[in-house]
Short mmCIF file of C-alpha atoms in Angstrom, two decimals:
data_model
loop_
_atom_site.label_atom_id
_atom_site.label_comp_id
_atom_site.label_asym_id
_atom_site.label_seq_id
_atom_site.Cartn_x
_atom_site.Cartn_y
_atom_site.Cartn_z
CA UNK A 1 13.98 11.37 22.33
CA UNK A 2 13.00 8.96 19.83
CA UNK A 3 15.73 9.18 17.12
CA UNK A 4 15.30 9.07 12.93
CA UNK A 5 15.97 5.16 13.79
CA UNK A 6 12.53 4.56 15.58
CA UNK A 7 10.19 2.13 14.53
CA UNK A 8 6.51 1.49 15.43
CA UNK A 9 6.47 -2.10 16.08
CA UNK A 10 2.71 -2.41 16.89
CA UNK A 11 -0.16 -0.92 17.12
CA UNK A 12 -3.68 -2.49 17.48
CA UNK A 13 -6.52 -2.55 19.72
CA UNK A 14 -4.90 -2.46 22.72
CA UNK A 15 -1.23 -1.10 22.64
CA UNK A 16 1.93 0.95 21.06
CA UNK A 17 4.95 -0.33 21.31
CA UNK A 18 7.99 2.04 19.64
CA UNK A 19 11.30 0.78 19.55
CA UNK A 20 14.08 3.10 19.21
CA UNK A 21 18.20 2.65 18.69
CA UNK A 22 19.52 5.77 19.75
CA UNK A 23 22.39 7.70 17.12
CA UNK A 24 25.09 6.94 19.57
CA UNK A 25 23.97 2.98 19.26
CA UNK A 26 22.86 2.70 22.85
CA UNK A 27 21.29 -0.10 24.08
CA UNK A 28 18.00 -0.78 22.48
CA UNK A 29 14.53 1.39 24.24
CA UNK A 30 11.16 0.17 24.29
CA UNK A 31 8.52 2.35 24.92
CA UNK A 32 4.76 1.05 25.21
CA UNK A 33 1.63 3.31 25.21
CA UNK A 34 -1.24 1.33 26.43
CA UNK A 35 -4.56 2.54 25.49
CA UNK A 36 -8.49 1.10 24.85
CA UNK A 37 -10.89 1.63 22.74
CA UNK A 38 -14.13 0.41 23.05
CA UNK A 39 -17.19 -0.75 20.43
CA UNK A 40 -18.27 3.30 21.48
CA UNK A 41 -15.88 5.61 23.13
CA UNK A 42 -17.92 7.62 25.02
CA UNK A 43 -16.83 6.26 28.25
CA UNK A 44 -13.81 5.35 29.70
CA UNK A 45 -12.19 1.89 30.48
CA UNK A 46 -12.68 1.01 34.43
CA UNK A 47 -11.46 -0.93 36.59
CA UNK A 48 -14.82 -1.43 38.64
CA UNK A 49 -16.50 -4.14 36.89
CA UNK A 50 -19.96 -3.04 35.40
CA UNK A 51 -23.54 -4.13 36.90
CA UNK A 52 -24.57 -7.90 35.81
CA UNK A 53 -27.57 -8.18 33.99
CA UNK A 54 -28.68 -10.98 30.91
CA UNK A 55 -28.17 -9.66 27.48
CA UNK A 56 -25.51 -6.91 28.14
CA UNK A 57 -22.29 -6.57 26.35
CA UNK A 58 -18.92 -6.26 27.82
CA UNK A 59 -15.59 -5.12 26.63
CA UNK A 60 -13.35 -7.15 28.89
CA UNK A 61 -9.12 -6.22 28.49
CA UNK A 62 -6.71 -7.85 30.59
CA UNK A 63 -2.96 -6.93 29.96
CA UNK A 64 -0.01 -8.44 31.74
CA UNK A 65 3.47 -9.85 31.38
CA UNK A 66 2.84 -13.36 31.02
CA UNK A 67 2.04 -14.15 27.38
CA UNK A 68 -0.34 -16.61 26.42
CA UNK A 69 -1.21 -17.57 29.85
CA UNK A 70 -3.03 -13.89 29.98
CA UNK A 71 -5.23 -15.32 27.29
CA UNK A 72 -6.11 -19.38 28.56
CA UNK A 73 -7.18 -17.24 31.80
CA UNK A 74 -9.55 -15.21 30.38
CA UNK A 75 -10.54 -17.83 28.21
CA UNK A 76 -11.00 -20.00 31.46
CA UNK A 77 -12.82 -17.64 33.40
CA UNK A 78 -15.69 -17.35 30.30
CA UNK A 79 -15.71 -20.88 29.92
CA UNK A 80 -16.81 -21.42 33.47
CA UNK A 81 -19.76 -18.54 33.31
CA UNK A 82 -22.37 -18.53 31.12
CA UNK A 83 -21.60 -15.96 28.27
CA UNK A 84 -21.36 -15.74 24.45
CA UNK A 85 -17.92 -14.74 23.10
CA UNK A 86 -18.46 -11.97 19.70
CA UNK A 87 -14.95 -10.78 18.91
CA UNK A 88 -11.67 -11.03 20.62
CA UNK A 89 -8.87 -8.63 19.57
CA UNK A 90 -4.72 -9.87 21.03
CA UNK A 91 -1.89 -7.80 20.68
CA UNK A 92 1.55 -8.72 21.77
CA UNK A 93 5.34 -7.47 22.38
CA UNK A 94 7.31 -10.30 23.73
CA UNK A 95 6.05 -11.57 26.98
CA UNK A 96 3.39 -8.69 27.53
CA UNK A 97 0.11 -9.49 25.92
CA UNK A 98 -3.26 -7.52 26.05
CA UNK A 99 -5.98 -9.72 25.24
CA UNK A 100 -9.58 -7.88 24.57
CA UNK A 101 -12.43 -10.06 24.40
CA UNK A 102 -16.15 -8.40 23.80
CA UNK A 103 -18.83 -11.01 25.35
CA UNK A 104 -22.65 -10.92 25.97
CA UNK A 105 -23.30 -11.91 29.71
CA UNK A 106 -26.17 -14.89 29.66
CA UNK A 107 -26.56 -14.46 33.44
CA UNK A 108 -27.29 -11.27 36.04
CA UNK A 109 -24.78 -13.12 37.98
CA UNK A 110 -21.57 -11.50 38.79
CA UNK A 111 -19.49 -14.43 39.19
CA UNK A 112 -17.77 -13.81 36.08
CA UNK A 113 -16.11 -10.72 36.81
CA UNK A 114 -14.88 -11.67 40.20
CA UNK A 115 -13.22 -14.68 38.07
CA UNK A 116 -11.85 -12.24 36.06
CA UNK A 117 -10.08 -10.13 39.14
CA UNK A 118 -8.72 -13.56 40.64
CA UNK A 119 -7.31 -14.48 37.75
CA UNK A 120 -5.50 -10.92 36.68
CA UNK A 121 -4.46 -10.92 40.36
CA UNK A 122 -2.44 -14.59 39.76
CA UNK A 123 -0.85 -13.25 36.66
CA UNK A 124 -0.61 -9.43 37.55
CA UNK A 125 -2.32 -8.34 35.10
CA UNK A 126 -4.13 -5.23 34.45
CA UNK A 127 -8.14 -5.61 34.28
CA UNK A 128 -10.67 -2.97 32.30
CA UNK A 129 -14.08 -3.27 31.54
CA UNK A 130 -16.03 -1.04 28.82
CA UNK A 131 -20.12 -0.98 28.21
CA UNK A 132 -21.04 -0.71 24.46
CA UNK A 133 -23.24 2.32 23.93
CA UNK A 134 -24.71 2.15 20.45
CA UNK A 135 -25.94 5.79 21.42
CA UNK A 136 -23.23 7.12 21.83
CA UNK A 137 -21.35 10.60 20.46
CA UNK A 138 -18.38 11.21 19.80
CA UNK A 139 -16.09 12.61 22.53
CA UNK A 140 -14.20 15.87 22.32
CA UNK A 141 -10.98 15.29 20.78
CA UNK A 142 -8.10 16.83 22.66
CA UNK A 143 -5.45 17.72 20.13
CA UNK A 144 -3.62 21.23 19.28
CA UNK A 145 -4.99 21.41 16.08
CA UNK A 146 -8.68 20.29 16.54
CA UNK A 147 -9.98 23.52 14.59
CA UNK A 148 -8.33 22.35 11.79
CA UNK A 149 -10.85 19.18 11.46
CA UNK A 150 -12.69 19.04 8.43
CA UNK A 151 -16.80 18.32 8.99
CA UNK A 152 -18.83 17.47 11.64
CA UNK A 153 -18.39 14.73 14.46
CA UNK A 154 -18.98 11.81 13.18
CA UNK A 155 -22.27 9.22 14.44
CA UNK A 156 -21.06 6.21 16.24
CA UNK A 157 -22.18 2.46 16.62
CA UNK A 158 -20.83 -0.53 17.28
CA UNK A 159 -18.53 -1.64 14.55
CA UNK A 160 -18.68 -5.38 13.41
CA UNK A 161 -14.90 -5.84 14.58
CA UNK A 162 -13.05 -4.58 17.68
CA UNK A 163 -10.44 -3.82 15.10
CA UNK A 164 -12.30 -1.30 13.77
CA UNK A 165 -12.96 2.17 14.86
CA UNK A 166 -16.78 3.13 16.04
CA UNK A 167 -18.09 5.21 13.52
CA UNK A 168 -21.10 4.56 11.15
CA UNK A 169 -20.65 5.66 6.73
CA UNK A 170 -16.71 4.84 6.73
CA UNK A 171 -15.19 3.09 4.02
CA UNK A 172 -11.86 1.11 4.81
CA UNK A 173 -8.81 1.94 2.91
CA UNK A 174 -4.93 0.61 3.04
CA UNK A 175 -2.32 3.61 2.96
CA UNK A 176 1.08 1.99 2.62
CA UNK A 177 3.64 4.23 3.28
CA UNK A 178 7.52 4.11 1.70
CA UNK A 179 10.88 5.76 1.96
CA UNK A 180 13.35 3.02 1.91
CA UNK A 181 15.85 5.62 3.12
CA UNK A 182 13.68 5.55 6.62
CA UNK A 183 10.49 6.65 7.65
CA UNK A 184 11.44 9.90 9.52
CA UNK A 185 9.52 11.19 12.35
CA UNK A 186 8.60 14.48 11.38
CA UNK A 187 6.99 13.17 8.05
CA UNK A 188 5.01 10.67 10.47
CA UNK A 189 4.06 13.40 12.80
CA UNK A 190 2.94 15.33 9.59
CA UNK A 191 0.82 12.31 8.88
CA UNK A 192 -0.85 11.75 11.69
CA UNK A 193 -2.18 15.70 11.38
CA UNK A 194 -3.23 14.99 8.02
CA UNK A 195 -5.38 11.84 9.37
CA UNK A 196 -6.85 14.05 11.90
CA UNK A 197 -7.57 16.92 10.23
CA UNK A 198 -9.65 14.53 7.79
CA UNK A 199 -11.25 12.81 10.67
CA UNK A 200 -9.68 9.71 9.49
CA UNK A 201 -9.34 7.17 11.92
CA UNK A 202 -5.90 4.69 11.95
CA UNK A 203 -7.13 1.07 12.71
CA UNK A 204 -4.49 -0.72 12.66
CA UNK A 205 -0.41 0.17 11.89
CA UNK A 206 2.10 -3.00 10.19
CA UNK A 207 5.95 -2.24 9.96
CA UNK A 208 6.57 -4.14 6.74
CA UNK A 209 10.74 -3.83 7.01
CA UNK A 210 12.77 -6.31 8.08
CA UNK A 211 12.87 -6.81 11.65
CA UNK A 212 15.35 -4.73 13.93
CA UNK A 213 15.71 -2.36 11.06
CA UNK A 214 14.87 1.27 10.82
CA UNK A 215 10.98 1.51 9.75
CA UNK A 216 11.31 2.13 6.24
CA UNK A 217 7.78 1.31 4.91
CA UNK A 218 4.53 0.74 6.99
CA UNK A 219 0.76 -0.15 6.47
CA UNK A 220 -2.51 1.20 8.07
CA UNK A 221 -5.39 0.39 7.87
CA UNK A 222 -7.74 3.30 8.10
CA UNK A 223 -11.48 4.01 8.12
CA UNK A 224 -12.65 6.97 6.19
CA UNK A 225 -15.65 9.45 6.19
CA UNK A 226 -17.87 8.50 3.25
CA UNK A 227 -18.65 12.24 2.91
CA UNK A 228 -15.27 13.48 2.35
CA UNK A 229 -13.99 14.85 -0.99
CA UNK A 230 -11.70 11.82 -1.99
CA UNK A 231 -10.25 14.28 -4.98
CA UNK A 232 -8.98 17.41 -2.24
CA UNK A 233 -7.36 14.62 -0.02
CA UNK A 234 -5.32 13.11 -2.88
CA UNK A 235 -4.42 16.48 -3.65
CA UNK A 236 -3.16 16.83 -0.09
CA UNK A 237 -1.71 13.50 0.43
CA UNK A 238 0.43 14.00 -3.26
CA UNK A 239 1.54 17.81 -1.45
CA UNK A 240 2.33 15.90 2.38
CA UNK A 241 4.02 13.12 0.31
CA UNK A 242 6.19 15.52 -2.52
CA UNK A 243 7.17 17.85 0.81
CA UNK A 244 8.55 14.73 2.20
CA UNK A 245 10.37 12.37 -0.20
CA UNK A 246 7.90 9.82 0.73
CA UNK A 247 5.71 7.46 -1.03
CA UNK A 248 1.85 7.19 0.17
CA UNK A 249 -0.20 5.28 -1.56
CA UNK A 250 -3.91 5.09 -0.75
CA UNK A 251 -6.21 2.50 -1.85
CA UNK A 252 -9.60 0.48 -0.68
CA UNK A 253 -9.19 -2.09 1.75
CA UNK A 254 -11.19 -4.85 0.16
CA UNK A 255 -10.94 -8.06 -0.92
CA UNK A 256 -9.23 -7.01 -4.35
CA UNK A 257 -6.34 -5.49 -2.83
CA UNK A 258 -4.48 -8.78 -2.19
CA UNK A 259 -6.40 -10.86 -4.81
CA UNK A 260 -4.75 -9.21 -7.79
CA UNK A 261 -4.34 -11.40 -10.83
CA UNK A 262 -2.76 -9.72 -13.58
CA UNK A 263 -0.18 -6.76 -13.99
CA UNK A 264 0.15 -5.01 -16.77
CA UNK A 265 3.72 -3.04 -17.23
CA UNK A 266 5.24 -0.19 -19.58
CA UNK A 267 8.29 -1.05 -20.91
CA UNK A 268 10.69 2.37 -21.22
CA UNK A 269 11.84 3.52 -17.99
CA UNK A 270 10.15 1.06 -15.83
CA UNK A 271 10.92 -2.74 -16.89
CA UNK A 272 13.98 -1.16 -18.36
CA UNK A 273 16.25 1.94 -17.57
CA UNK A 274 16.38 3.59 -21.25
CA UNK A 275 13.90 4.69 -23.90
CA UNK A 276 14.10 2.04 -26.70
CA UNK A 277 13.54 4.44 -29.39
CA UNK A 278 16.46 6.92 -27.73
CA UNK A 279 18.70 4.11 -27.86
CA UNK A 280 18.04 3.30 -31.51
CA UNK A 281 18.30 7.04 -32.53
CA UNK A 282 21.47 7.04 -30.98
CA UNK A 283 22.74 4.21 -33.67
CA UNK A 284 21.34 6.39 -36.60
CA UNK A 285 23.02 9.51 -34.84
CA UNK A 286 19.67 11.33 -34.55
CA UNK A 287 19.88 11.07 -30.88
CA UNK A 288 19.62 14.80 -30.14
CA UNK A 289 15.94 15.53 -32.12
CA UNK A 290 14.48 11.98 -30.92
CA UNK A 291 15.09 12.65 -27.12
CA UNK A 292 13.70 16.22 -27.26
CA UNK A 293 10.57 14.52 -28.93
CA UNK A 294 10.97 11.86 -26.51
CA UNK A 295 10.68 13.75 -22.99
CA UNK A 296 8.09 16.34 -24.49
CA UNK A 297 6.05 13.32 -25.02
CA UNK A 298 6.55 11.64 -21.25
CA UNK A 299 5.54 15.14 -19.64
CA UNK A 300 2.42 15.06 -21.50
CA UNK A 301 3.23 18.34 -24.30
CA UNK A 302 2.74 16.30 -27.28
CA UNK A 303 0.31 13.93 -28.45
CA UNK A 304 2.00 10.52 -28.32
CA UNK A 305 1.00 9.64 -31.88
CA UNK A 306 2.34 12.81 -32.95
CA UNK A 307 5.61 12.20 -31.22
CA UNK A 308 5.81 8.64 -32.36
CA UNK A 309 5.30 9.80 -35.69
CA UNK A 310 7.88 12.03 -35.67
CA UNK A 311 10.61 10.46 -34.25
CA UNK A 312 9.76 7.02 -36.18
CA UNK A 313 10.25 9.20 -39.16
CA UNK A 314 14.10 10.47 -38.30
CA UNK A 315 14.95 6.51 -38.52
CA UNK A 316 14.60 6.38 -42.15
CA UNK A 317 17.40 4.20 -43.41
CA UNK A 318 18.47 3.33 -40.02
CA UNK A 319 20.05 -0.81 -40.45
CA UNK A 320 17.15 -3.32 -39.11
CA UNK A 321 21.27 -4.52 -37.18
CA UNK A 322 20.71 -1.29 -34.54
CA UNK A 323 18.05 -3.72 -32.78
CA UNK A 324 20.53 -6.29 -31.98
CA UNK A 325 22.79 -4.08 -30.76
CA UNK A 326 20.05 -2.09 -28.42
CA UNK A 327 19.32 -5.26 -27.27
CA UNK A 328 22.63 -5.98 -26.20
CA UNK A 329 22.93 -2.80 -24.19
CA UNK A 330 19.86 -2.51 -22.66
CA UNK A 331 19.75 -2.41 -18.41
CA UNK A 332 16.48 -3.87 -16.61
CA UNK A 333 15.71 -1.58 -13.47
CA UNK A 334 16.77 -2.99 -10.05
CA UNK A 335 14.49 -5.18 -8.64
CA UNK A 336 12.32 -5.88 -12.32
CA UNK A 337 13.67 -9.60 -12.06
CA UNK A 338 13.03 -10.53 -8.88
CA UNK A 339 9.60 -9.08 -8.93
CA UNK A 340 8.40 -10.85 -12.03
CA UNK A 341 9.46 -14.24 -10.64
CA UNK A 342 7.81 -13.16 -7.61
CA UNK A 343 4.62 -12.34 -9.36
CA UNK A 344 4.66 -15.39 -11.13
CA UNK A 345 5.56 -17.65 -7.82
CA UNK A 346 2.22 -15.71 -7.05
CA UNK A 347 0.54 -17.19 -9.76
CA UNK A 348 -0.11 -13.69 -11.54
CA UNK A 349 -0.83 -13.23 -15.24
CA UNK A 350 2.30 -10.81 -16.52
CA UNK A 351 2.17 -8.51 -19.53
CA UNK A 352 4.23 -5.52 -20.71
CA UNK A 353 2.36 -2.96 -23.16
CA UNK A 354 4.49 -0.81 -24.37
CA UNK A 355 4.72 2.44 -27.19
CA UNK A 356 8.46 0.93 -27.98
CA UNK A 357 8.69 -1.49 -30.42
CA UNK A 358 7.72 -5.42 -30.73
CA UNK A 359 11.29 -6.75 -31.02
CA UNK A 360 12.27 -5.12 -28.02
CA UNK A 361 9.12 -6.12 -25.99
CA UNK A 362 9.46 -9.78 -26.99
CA UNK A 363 12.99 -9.53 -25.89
CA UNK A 364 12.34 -8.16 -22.34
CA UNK A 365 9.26 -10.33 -22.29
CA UNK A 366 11.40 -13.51 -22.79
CA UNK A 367 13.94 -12.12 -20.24
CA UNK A 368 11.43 -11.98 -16.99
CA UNK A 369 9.29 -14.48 -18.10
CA UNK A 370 5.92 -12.03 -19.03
CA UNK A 371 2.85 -13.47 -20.73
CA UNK A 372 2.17 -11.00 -22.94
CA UNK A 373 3.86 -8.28 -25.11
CA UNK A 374 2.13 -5.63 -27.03
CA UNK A 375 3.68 -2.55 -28.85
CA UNK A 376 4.30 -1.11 -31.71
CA UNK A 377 5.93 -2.59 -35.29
CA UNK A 378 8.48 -0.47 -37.22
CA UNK A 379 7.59 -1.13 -40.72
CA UNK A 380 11.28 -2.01 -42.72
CA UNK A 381 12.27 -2.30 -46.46
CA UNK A 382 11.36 -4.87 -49.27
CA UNK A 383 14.09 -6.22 -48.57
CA UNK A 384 14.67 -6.29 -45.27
CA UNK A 385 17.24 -4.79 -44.32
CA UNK A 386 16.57 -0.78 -43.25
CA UNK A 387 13.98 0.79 -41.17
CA UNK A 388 11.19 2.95 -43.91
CA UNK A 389 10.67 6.01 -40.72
CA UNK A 390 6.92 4.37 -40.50
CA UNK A 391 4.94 1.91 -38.07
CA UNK A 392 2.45 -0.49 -39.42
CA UNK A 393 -0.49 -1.90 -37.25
CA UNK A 394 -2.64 -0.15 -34.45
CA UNK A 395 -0.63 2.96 -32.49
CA UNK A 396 -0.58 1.88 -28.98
CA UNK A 397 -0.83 4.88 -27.31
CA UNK A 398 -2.73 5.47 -24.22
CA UNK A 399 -5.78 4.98 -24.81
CA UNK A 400 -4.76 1.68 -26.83
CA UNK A 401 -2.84 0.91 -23.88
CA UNK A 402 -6.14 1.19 -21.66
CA UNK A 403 -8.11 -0.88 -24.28
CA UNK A 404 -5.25 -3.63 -23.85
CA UNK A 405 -5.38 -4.06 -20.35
CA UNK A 406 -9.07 -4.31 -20.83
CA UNK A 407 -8.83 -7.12 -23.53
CA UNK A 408 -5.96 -8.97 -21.58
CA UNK A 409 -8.45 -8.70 -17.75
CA UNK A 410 -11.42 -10.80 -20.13
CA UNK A 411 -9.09 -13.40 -21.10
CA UNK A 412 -7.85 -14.36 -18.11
CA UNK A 413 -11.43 -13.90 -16.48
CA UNK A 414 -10.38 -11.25 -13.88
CA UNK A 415 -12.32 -7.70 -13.26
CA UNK A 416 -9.99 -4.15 -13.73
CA UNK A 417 -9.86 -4.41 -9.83
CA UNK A 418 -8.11 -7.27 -10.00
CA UNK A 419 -5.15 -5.53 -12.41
CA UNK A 420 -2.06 -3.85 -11.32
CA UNK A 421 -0.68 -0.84 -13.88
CA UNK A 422 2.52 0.22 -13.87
CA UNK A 423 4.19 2.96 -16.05
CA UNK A 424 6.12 6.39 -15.95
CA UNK A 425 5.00 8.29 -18.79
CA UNK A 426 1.92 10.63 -19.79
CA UNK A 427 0.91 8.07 -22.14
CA UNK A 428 0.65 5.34 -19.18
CA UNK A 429 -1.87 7.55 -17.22
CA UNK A 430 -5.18 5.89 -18.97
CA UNK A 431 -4.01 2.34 -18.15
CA UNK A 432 -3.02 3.51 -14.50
CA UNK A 433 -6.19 4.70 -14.01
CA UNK A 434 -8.50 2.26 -15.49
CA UNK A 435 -6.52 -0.32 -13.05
CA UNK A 436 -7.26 -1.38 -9.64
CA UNK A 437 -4.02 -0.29 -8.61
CA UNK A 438 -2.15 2.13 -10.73
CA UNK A 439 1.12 3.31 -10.25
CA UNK A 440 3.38 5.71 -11.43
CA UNK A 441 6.40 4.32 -10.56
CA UNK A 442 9.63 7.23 -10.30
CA UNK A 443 7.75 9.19 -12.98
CA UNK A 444 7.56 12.89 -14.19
CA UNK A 445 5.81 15.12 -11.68
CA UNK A 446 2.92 15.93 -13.87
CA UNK A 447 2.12 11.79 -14.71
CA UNK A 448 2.87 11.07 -10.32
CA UNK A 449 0.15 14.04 -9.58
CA UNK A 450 -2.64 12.47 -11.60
CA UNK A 451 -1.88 8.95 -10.88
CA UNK A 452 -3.65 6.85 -8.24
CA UNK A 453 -0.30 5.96 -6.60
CA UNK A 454 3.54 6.32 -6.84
CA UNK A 455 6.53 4.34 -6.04
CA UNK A 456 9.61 7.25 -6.12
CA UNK A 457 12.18 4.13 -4.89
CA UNK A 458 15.01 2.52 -6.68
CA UNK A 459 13.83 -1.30 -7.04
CA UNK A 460 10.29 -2.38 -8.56
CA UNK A 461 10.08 -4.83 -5.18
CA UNK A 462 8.51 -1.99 -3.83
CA UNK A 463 5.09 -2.77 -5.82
CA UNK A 464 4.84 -5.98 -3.23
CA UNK A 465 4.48 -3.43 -0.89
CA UNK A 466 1.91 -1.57 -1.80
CA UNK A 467 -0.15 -4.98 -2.06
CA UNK A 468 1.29 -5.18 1.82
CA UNK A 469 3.95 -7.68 1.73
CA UNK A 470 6.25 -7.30 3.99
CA UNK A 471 10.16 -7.71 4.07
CA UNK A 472 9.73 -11.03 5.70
CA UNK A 473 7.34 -11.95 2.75
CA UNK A 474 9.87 -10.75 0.25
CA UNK A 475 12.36 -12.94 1.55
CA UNK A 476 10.50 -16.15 1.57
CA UNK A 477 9.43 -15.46 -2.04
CA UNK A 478 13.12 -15.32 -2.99
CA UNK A 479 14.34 -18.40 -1.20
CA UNK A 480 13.90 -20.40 -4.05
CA UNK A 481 15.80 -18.61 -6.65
#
């Protein structure tokens, strides 16, 4: 039995491998599940290598125990027979390779396979062989639950990549899941019945976590039905991830999703652990009425201008001094440091637009090294020296905020898809969504169920995840500081 400590430490086109460290810290258990796939599925891998003839493509898999010489034999055998070589697929787990090459034979000779046999033979190696059939169907899918299935079967072809499954009108998307307590196997069970019942097929799996650790966040690469209703799966995947305590985040694999270029951040709660304007309040000892106004306004039951207004208001009189002092006790959320530097190692474009106040953002901007800071300016006396209860300038609320990230994309000549949102309140949502990545990160549950995606973990490292860094990548980009 595979314990809470299991982790999937491949899975591509032609293998599973699961690695598990028992509770009772018993020696260390590999299991590998071999399987093939095919350009089209509708018949099985053989042994028996297919008729010869000019022009016809071949799946050819050979899988042994002997590493890379598995692949310069292959390799060797097609070099020798005339054939054209259109994808190759290689998976690995120590020694044991499987090496899938898909060729077109330029001969009705059958030299080539009987190259093939001799050399699996040498190595002991396992041989298979699979005919493309662009005709194909799909197969009947043999799973418990296979009434469950939303739609119809889906019309098959042969993809551009072995990598990909063999279905015509999917889009790709990157689902990136997190718990950085562990990644427990009944929530992955649950997730693989959620991928089936959607007819979602998993490309390609990545452990992200360190190595020899328990799986704590993982990315797949999926391929997606163009005709399914992309609002009702949200819906589910917020439900699977809330019944759970883990983060899935589900976005398009494209060429945006690791060519971001800017990231725009909310200040309260997210670079920072406290609510600016709670922490002046509690200086003018109106603490009490601002917070009330204050968490209305994060769970979206006030208008944020409203709320501003009112709360700016009960600071009338407060000393200009109290900013000094919030300064001075404000905490930056675990991980805010390191992720800025990492951005800007990166070469990323930072900003933080906040509905706090300018002093405050130009402080936490100078402390992480940001680009930009927008938010809003407390108006103070003639003479200086006492807050008047009144802003002066635009409100940036969230539709200002939206309008922002906007302005700051044109300047530094990137496209919304390009942008990276992060906030926690009601008033973040427009940003969020208008971004090519928006995330709520350990927000209110009303703010997490309309956002794109949410990050429910302690640090703010965890947004290099969702962009599929790994652990290993993390590392590297804190070596030098």
């Amino acid at each position: 039995m595979i314990t809470c400590t299991s982790q999937v430490i491949c899975m591509d086109y032609g293998s599973v491998w699961y690695k598990a460290c028992p509770a009772d810290r018993s020696p260390l258990i590999i299991f590998f599940i071999s399987y093939q796939t095919m350009a089209s599925n509708n018949t099985n891998a053989t042994t028996t290598a297919p008729l010869a003839s000019k022009d016809k493509q071949v799946l050819v898999t050979m899988a042994g125990p002997h590493g890379t010489d598995i692949v310069g034999a292959v390799l060797d055998c097609l070099a020798n027979h005339p054939c054209d070589i259109n994808d190759c697929m290689l998976s690995r787990l120590y020694h044991h390779v499987t090496f899938g090459v898909l060729i077109t034979l330029r001969s009705d000779s059958d030299a080539i396979f009987k190259s093939l046999a001799a050399a699996a033979e040498k190595w002991d190696a396992t041989l298979t062989y699979n005919v493309p059939d662009t005709e194909a169907t799909e197969p009947p899918v043999r799973h418990s639950q296979e009434e469950g299935r939303l739609g119809e079967r889906d019309p098959q072809g042969v993809p551009p990549s072995l990598e990909e499954a063999p279905y015509v009108g999917r889009f790709k998307y990157a689902a990136s899941l997190l718990n950085q307590n562990g990644l427990q196997p009944a929530f992955l069970r649950d997730w693989a019945q959620f991928c089936l019942k959607y007819r979602i097929s998993v490309e390609k799996l990545s452990p992200l976590n360190k190595d020899g650790g328990m799986l704590s966040c993982a990315d797949f690469r999926l391929s997606v039905p163009q005709t399914l209703d992309m609002s009702k799966l949200r819906t589910d995947l917020f439900e699977l991830s809330s019944s759970h305590g883990t983060d899935i985040a589900l976005q398009r694999d494209d060429v945006f999703r690791k060519n971001k270029r800017l990231v725009v951040f909310d200040m309260d709660s997210t670079l920072i652990r406290q609510e600016v304007i709670d922490e002046i309040a509690r200086h003018a000892g109106v603490v009490d009425e601002v917070a009330a106004i204050t968490e209305a306004a994060m769970n979206g039951e006030i208008d944020f201008k409203e709320s501003l207004r009112r709360r700016v208001a009960l600071l009338n009189g407060t000393s200009v001094d109290v900013i000094e002092k919030v300064k001075e006790s404000l905490t930056f959320t675990e991980g805010a440091h390191f992720l800025c530097r990492a951005l800007k190692k990166l070469g990323f474009k930072l900003a933080v637009i906040s509905g706090g106040f300018m002093p405050l953002a130009l402080y936490v901007k100078a402390e992480l090294g940001l680009d930009y800071a927008f938010a809003n300016q407390l108006k103070v006396s003639w003479d200086g020296k006492t807050l008047t209860g009144e802003t002066v300038g635009p409100v940036v609320d969230g539709i200002r905020k939206a309008e922002l990230l906007d302005v700051l994309a044109q300047a530094e000549g990137v496209t919304p898809k390009q942008v990276i949102a992060v906030g926690d309140g009601a008033n973040d949502l427009w940003m969020l969504n208008k971004a090519g990545l928006g995330i709520a990160f350990n927000a209110k549950p009303r703010v997490q169920q309309q956002a794109p995606s949410r990050i429910n973990q302690k640090s703010l490292k965890y947004v290099l995840t969702l962009l599929g860094f790994s652990e290993q990548d993390l590392e590297q980009l804190s070596s030098d500081y």
